Coordinates of C-alpha atoms and ligand atoms in Angstrom, one line a residue:
X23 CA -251.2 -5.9 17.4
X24 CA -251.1 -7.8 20.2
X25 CA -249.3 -6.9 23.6
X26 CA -248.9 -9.8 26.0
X27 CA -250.0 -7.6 29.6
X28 CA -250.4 -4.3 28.3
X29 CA -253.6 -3.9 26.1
X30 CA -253.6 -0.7 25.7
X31 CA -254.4 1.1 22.6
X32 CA -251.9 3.9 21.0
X33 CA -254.1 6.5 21.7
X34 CA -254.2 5.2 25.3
X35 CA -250.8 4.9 25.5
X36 CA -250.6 8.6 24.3
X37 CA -252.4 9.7 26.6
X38 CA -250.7 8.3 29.5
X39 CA -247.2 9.8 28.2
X40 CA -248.7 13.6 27.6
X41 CA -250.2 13.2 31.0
X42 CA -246.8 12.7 32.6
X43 CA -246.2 14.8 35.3
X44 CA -242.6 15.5 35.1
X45 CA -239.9 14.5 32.5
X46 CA -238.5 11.8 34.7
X47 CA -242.2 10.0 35.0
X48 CA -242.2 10.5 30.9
X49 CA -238.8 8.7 30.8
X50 CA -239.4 6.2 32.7
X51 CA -242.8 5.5 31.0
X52 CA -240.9 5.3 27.9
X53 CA -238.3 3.0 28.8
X54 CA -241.0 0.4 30.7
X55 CA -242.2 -1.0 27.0
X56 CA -241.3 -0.8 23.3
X57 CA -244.8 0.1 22.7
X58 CA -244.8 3.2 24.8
X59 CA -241.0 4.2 23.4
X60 CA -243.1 3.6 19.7
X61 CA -245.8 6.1 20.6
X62 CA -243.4 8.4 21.6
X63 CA -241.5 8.0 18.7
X64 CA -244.6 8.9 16.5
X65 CA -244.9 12.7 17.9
X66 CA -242.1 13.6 20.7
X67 CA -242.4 16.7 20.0
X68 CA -246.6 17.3 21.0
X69 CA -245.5 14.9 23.9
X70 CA -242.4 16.8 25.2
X71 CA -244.6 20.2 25.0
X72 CA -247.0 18.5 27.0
X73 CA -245.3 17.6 29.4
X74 CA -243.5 20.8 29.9
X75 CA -246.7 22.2 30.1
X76 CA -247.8 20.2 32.9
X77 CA -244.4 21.1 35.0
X78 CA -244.8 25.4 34.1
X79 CA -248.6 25.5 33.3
X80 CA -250.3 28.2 31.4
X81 CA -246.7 30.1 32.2
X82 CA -245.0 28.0 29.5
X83 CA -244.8 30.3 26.8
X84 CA -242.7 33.0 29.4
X85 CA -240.7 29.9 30.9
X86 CA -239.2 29.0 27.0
X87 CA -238.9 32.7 26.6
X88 CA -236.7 32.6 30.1
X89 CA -234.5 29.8 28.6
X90 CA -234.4 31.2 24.9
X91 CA -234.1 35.2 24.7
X92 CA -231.4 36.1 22.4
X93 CA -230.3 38.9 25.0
X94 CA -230.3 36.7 27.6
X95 CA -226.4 38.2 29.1
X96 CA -223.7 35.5 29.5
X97 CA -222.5 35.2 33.2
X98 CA -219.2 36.5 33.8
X99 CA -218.2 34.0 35.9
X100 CA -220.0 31.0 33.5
X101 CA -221.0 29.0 36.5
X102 CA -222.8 25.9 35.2
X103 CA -226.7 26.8 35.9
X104 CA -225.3 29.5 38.6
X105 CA -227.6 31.8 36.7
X106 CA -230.6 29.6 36.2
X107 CA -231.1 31.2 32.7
X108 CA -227.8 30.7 30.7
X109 CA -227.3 31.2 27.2
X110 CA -227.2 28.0 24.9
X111 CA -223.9 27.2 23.8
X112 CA -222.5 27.4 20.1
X113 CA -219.3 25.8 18.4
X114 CA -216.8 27.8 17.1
X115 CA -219.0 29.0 13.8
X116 CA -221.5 30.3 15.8
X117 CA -224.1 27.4 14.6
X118 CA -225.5 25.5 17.5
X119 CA -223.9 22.5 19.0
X120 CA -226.0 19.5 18.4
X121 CA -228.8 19.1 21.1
X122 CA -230.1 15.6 22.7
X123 CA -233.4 16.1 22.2
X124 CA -236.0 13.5 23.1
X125 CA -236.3 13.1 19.4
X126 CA -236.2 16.5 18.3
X127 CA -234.3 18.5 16.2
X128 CA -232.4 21.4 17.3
X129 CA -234.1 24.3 17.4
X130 CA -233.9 27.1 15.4
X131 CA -233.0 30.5 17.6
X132 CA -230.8 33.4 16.6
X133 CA -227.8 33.0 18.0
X134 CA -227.2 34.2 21.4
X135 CA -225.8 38.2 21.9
X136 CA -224.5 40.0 25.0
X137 CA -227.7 42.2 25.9
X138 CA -226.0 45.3 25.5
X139 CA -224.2 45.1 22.5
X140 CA -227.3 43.3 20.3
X141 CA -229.1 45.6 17.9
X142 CA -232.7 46.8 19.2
X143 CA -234.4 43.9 16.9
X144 CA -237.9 43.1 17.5
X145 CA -238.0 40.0 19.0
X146 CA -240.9 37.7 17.9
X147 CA -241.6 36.1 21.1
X148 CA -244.5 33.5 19.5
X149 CA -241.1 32.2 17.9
X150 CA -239.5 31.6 20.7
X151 CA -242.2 30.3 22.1
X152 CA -243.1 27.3 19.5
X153 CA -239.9 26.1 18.3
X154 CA -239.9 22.3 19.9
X155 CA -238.3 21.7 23.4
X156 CA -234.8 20.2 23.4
X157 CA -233.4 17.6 26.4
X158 CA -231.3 20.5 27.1
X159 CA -234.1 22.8 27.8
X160 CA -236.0 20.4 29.9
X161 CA -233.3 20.6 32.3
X162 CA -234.0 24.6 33.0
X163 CA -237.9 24.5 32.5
X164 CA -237.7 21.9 35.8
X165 CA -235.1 24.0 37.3
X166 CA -236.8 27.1 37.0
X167 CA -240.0 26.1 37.8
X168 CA -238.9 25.3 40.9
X169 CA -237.8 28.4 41.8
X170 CA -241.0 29.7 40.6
X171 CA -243.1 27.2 42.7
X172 CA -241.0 28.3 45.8
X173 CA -241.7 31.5 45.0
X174 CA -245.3 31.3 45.3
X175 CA -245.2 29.2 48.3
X176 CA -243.4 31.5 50.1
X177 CA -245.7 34.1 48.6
X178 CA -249.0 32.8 49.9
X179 CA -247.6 31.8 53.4
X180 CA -246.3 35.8 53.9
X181 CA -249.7 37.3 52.4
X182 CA -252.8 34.7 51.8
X183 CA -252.7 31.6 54.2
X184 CA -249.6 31.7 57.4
X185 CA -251.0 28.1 58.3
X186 CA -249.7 26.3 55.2
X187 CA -246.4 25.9 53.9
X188 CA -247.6 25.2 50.1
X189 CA -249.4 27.6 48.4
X190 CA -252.9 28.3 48.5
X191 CA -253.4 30.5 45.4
X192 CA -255.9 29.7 43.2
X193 CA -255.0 28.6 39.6
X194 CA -255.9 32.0 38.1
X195 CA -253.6 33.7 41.4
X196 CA -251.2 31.2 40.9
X197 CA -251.1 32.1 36.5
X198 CA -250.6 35.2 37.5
X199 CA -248.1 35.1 39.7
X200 CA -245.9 33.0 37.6
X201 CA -246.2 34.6 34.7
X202 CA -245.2 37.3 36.2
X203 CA -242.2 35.8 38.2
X204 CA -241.1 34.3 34.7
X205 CA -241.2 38.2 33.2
X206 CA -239.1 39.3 35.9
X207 CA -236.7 36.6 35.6
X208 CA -236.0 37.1 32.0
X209 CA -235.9 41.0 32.4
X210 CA -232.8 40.1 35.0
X211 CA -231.3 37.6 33.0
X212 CA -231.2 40.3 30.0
X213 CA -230.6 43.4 32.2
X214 CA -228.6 41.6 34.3
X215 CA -225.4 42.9 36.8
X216 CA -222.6 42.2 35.3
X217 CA -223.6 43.7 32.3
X218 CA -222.5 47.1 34.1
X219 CA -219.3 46.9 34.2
X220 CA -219.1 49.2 31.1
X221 CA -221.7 51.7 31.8
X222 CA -220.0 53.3 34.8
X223 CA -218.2 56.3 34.5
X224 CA -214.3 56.8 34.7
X225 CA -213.1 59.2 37.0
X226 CA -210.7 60.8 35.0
X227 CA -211.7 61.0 31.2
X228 CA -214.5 63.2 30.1
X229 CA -214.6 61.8 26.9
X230 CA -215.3 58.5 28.3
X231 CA -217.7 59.6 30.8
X232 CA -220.1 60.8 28.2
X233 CA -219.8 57.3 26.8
X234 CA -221.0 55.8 29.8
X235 CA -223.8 58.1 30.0
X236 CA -225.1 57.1 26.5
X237 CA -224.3 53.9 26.7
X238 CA -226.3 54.0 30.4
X239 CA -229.4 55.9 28.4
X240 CA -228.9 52.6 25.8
X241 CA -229.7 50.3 28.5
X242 CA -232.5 51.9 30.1
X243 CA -234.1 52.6 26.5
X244 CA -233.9 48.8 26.3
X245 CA -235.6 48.5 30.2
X246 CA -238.5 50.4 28.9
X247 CA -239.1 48.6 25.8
X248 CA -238.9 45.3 26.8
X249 CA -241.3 46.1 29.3
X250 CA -243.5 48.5 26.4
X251 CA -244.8 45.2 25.0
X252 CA -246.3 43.9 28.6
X253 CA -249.7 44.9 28.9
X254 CA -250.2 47.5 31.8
X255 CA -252.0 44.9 34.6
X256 CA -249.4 42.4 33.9
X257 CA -247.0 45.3 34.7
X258 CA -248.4 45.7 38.3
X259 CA -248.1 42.0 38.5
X260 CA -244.6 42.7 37.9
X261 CA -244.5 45.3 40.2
X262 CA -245.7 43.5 43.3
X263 CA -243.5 40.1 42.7
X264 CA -240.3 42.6 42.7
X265 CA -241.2 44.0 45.9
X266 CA -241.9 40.5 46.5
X267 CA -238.3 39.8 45.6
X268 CA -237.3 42.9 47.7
X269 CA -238.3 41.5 51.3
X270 CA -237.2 38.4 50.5
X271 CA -234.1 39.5 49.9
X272 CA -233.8 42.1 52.7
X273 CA -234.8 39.2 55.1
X274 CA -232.2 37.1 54.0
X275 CA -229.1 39.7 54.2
X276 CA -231.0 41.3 57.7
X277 CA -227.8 41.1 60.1
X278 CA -225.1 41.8 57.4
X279 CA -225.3 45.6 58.2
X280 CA -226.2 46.6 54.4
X281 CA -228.2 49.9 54.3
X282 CA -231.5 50.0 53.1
X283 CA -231.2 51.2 49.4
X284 CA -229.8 47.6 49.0
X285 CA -233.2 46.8 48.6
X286 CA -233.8 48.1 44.9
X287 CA -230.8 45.7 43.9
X288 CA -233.4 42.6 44.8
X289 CA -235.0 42.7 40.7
X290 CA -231.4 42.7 39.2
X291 CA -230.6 39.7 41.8
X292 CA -233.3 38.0 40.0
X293 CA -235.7 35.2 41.3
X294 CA -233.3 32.3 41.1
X295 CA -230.2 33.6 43.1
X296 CA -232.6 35.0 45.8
X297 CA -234.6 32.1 46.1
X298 CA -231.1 29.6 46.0
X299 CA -230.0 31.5 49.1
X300 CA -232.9 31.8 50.7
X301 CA -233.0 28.3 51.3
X302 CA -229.2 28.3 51.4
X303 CA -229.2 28.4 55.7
X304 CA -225.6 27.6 55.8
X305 CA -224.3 29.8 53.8
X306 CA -226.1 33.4 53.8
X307 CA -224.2 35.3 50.6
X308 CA -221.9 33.5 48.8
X309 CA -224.7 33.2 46.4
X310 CA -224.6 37.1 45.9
X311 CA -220.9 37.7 46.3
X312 CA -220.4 38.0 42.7
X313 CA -223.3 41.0 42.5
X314 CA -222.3 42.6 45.9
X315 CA -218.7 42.8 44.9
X316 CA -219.9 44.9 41.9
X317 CA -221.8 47.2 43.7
X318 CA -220.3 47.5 47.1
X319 CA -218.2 50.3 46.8
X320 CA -220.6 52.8 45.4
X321 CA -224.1 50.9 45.9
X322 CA -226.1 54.4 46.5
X323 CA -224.6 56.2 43.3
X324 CA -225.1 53.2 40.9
X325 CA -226.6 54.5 38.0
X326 CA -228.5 51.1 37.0
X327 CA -229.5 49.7 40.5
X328 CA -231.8 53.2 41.7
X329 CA -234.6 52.4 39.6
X330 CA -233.7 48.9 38.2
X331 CA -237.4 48.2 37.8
X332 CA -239.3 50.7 38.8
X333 CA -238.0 53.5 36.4
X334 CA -238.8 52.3 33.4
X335 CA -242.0 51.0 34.9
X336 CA -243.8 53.9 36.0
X337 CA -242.4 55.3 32.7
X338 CA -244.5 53.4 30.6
X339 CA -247.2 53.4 33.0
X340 CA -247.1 57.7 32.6
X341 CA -247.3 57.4 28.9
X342 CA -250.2 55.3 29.6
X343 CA -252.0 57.3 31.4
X344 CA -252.0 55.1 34.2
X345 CA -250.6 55.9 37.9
X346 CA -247.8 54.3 39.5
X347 CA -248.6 51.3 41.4
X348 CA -249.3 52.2 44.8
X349 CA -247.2 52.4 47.8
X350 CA -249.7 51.1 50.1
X351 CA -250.4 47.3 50.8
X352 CA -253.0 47.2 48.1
X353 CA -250.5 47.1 45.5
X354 CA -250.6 43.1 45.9
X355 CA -254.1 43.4 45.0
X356 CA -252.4 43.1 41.3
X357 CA -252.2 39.6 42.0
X358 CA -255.2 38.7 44.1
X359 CA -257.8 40.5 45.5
X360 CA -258.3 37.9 48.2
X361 CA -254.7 39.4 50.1
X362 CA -255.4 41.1 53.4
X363 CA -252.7 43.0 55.1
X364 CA -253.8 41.2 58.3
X365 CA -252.3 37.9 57.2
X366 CA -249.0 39.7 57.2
X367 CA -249.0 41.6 60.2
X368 CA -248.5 40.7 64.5
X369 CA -252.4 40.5 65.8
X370 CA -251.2 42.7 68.3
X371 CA -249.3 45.6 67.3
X372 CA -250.1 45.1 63.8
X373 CA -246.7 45.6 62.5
X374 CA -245.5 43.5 59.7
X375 CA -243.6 40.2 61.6
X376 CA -242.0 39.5 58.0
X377 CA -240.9 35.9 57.6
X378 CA -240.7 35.2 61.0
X379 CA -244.0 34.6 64.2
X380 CA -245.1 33.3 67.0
X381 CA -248.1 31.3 67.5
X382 CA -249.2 28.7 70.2
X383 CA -246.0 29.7 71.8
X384 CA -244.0 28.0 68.6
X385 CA -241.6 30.0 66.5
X386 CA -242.6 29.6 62.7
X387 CA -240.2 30.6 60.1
X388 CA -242.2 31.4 56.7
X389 CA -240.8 28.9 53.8
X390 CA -239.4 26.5 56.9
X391 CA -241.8 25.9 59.1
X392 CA -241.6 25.3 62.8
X393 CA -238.6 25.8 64.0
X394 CA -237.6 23.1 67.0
X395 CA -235.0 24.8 68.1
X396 CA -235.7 28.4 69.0
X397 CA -232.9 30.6 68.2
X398 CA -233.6 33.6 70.0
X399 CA -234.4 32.0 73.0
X400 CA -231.8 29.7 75.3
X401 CA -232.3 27.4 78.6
X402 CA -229.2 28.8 80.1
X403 CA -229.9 32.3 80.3
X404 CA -233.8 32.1 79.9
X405 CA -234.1 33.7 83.7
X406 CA -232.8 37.4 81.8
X407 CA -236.6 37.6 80.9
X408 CA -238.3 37.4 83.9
X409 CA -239.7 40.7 85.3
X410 CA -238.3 43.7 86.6
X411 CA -235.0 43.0 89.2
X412 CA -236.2 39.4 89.3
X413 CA -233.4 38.9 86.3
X414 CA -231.2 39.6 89.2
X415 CA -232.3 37.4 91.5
X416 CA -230.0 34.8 91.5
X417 CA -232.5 32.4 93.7
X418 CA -235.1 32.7 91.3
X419 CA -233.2 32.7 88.8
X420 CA -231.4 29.5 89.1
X421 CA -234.4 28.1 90.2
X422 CA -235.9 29.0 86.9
X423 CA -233.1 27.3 84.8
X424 CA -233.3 24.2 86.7
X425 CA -236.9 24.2 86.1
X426 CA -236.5 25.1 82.4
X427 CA -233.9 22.2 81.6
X428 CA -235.8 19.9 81.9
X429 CA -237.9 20.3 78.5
X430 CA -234.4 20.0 77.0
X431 CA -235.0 22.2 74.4
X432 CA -236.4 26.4 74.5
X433 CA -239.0 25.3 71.6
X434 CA -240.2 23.0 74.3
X435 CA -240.1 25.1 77.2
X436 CA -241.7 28.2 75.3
X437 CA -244.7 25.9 74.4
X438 CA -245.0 24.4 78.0
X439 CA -244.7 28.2 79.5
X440 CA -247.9 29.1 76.6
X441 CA -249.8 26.4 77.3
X442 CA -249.9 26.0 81.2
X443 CA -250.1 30.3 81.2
X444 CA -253.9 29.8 79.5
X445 CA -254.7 26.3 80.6
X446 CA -254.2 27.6 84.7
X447 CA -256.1 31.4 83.2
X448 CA -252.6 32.8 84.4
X449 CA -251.8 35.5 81.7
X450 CA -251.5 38.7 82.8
X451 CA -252.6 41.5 80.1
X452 CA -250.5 45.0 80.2
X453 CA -253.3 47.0 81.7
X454 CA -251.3 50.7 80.7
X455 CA -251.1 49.2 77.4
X456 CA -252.2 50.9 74.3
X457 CA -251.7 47.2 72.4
X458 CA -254.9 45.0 71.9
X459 CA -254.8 42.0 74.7
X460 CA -252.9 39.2 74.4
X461 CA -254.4 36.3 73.1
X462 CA -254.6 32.1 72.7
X463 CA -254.4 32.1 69.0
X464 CA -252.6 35.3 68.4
X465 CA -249.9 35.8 65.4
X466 CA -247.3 37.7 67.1
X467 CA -244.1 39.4 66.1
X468 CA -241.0 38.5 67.9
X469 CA -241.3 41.7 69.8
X470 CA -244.8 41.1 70.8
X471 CA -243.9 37.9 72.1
X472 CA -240.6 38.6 74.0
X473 CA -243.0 41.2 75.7
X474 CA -245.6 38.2 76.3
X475 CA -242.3 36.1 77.6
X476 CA -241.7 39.2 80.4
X477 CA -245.0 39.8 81.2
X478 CA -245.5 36.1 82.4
X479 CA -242.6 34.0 82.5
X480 CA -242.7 35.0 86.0
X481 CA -246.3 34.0 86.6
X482 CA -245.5 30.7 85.3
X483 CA -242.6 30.5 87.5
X484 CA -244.8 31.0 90.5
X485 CA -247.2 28.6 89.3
X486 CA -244.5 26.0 88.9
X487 CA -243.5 26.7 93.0
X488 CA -247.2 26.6 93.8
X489 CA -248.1 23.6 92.2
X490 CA -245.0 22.1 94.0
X491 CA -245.3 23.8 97.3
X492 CA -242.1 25.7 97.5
X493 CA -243.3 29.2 97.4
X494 CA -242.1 31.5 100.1
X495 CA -244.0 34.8 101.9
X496 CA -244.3 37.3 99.3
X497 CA -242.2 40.5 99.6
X498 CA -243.7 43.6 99.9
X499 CA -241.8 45.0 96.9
X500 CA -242.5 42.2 94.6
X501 CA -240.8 41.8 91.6
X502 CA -239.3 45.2 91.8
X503 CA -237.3 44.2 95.3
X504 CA -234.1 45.9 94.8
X505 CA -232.9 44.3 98.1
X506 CA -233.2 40.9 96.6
X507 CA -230.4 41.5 94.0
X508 CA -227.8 41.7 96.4
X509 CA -228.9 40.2 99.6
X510 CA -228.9 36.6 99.1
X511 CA -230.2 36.0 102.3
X512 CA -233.1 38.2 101.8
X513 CA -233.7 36.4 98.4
X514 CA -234.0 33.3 100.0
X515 CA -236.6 34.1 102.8
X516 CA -239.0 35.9 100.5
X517 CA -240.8 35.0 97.2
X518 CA -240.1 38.1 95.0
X519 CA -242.9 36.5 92.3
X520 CA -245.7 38.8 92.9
X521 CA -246.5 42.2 92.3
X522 CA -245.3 45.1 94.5
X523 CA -247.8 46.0 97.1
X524 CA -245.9 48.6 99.0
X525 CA -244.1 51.9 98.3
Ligands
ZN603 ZN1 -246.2 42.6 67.4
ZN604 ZN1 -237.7 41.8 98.7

């Protein structure tokens, strides 16, 4: 056959299409030639799989199984894709409504159940694993591996490599991972929050109470075996990308005055809503209204958030025989060995600086980068961090903002006041300290460097008036002058930017 431009064999050509990277490259492949739309034509099926499989990797299998549980629980509220994970819809006579497939046929799942009311059925998951891939479905593999993606980004910038925004897992890390991620979505899409509206217990009626309770002892028989089938180091996987889930979580709500326990509700908040608001800036909970609103009023006594995960977890683990995953940081050992709890924590009070550090004098935000505009720090009232009763100075002070305004921005200033404090060997270490010493390349906290900031903004004040000429005869009393807060005139004649060497 010949094809005027485009000699390409079929084989060739089906190559090029199971090779496609995402579902849009496929369809546009497709629709560049009849030949290629022919090819496809011959086996969409192998070709959509494919392709899917290049989006989720070796995770596919889990990702369809995300998209295709019968249990999966309908959202109450029905959001389109609010849930990431929503239940196929049917017609009126419970068959399926006809799917777009690239080609395929519907496929064949049982129809679609509320979690808690569906009979315990073994669920064959190869099933729901090989039946082919609708249009409809391509939509929530790409959307959900998204999330996953993000996940493990954010995951290997917290714990493996702080210098790089994309993840640096290898491929067998990054399986892992994934997989596991996947396993805890669907476990929150099946065991998900507002599926407990019925299992708490009313005040007032003993009758019904016990009804709760069995109904709550139904639900957490269902926990455990879903998780039965997992094999036990996929289970620590598990494990670790909830806690995962957990900080992430607990860094997003961190000023909205929650108490800690709130922590355990991460796992039922599931991957997708935690990662949406994560990277929802703007708007810090709308996202979770819907779940907080549930649990609000009584978050510590809820029945099904204590526990969500971890109860039925270290359950099967004790009929194992195994012990529960540790507390400690080698717990994310489960997904590589190559983590070291120094990568998470402030060089110099080795405390865990979460999502958020300092380095080179530059605020990073883990999953956002550098941040250019410092938001704990301000031009206008930068002077509140200079050293002992120099913050009431008003001389120095003003002299300080004036200085400082003109780097237009605190990022700026910050990295100006770093880099002048080494290149001029100015920094002064906290000699009393019990903290290691400060330096160039440190990680630190936000603490650690607010203490840097006091320690030597100071210093690099001084240096600024020396450079320019304008410092004054130091005062005896230094920085710790009490006269210069309320004599102006005395804060005028005397430099207060040295150390006290009188008392
Ligand atoms: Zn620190
Ligand atoms: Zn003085």
């Amino acid at each position: 056959m010949s094809r005027p431009g485009l000699p390409l064999s079929d084989d060739i050509i089906d190559r090029i299409l199971l090779f496609s990277p995402t579902f849009a490259s496929l369809l546009a492949t497709i629709l560049t030639a009849k030949s290629f739309y022919n090819v496809f034509r011959t086996h969409p099926k192998s070709i959509v799989r494919a392709v899917a499989y290049n989006i989720t990797g070796p995770a596919l299998p889990q990702a369809l199984s995300c998209i295709r549980h019968p249990d999966i629980a309908r959202p109450y509220n029905k959001r389109p894709n609010e849930w990431g994970s929503e239940v196929p819809s049917e017609d009126e006579n419970g068959k399926r409504s006809p799917t777009h497939a690239i080609g395929s046929p519907a496929q064949t799942t049982r129809s679609s159940a509320q979690a808690i009311g569906s009979s315990a059925q073994a669920i064959d998951m190869a099933d729901l694993s090989e039946a082919p891939i609708t249009a409809a479905e391509t939509h929530k593999i790409v959307a959900n591996a998204k999330v996953v993606a993000r996940l493990e980004d954010l995951f290997s910038a917290r714990y493996f490599d702080r210098s790089s925004s994309t993840s640096q897992l290898s491929q067998l890390e990054s399986q892992i991972f994934r997989v596991a991620v996947y396993h805890l979505m669907l476990y929150s899409s099946i065991f998900h929050p507002s599926t407990w509206s019925n299992l708490l217990d009313s005040d007032d009626d003993d009758d019904d109470r016990d009804a709760a309770g069995l109904r709550r002892q139904q639900v957490l028989d269902k926990r455990t075996q879903f998780l039965s089938v997992i094999s036990t180091p996929e289970l620590f996987q598990i494990h670790s990308v909830g806690e995962f889930l957990k900080e992430t979580f607990m860094w997003h709500i961190r000023f909205q005055g929650y108490p800690p326990s709130i922590r355990d509700l991460a796992p039922a908040v599931g991957p997708v809503l935690i990662v949406e608001s994560f990277d929802d800036e703007e708007d810090s909970l709308e996202t979770f209204e819907d779940i907080l609103d549930l649990i609000e009023e009584d978050l510590d006594f809820h029945p099904m958030v204590t526990e969500y995960l971890s109860g039925p977890l270290v359950k099967i683990l004790e009929a194992r025989n195994e012990k529960p995953p540790q507390e400690t940081f080698a717990h994310w050992h489960s997904i590589s060995p190559r983590i070291f709890e120094k990568i998470s924590q402030c060089d110099r009070c080795y405390t865990s600086y979460e999502f958020e550090f300092y380095h080179n004098g530059i605020l990073t935000q883990i999953g956002f980068g550098e941040r250019n505009d410092d938001p704990h720090y301000y031009l206008q009232t930068i002077s509140q961090y200079l050293k002992g009763s120099l913050r009431y100075n008003k001389v120095e002070s003003d002299c300080l903002r004036q200085e400082a305004q003109q780097y237009g921005s605190s990022s700026h200033l910050l990295v100006k006041i770093w880099d002048d404090l080494w290149n001029f060997n100015l920094v002064k270490q906290q000699s009393q300290s019990q903290l290691v010493d400060w330096t160039r390349d440190d990680f630190l906290c936000s603490s650690c460097f607010r203490m840097f900031l006091i320690e030597n903004l100071w210093v690099w004040l001084w240096h600024t008036k020396a450079v320019s000429g304008t410092l004054k005869e130091n005062c005896w009393y230094g920085y710790n002058c009490r006269t210069q807060t309320h004599k102006q005139v005395h804060a005028e004649r005397l430099s207060h930017l040295c150390e006290q060497t009188r008392h």
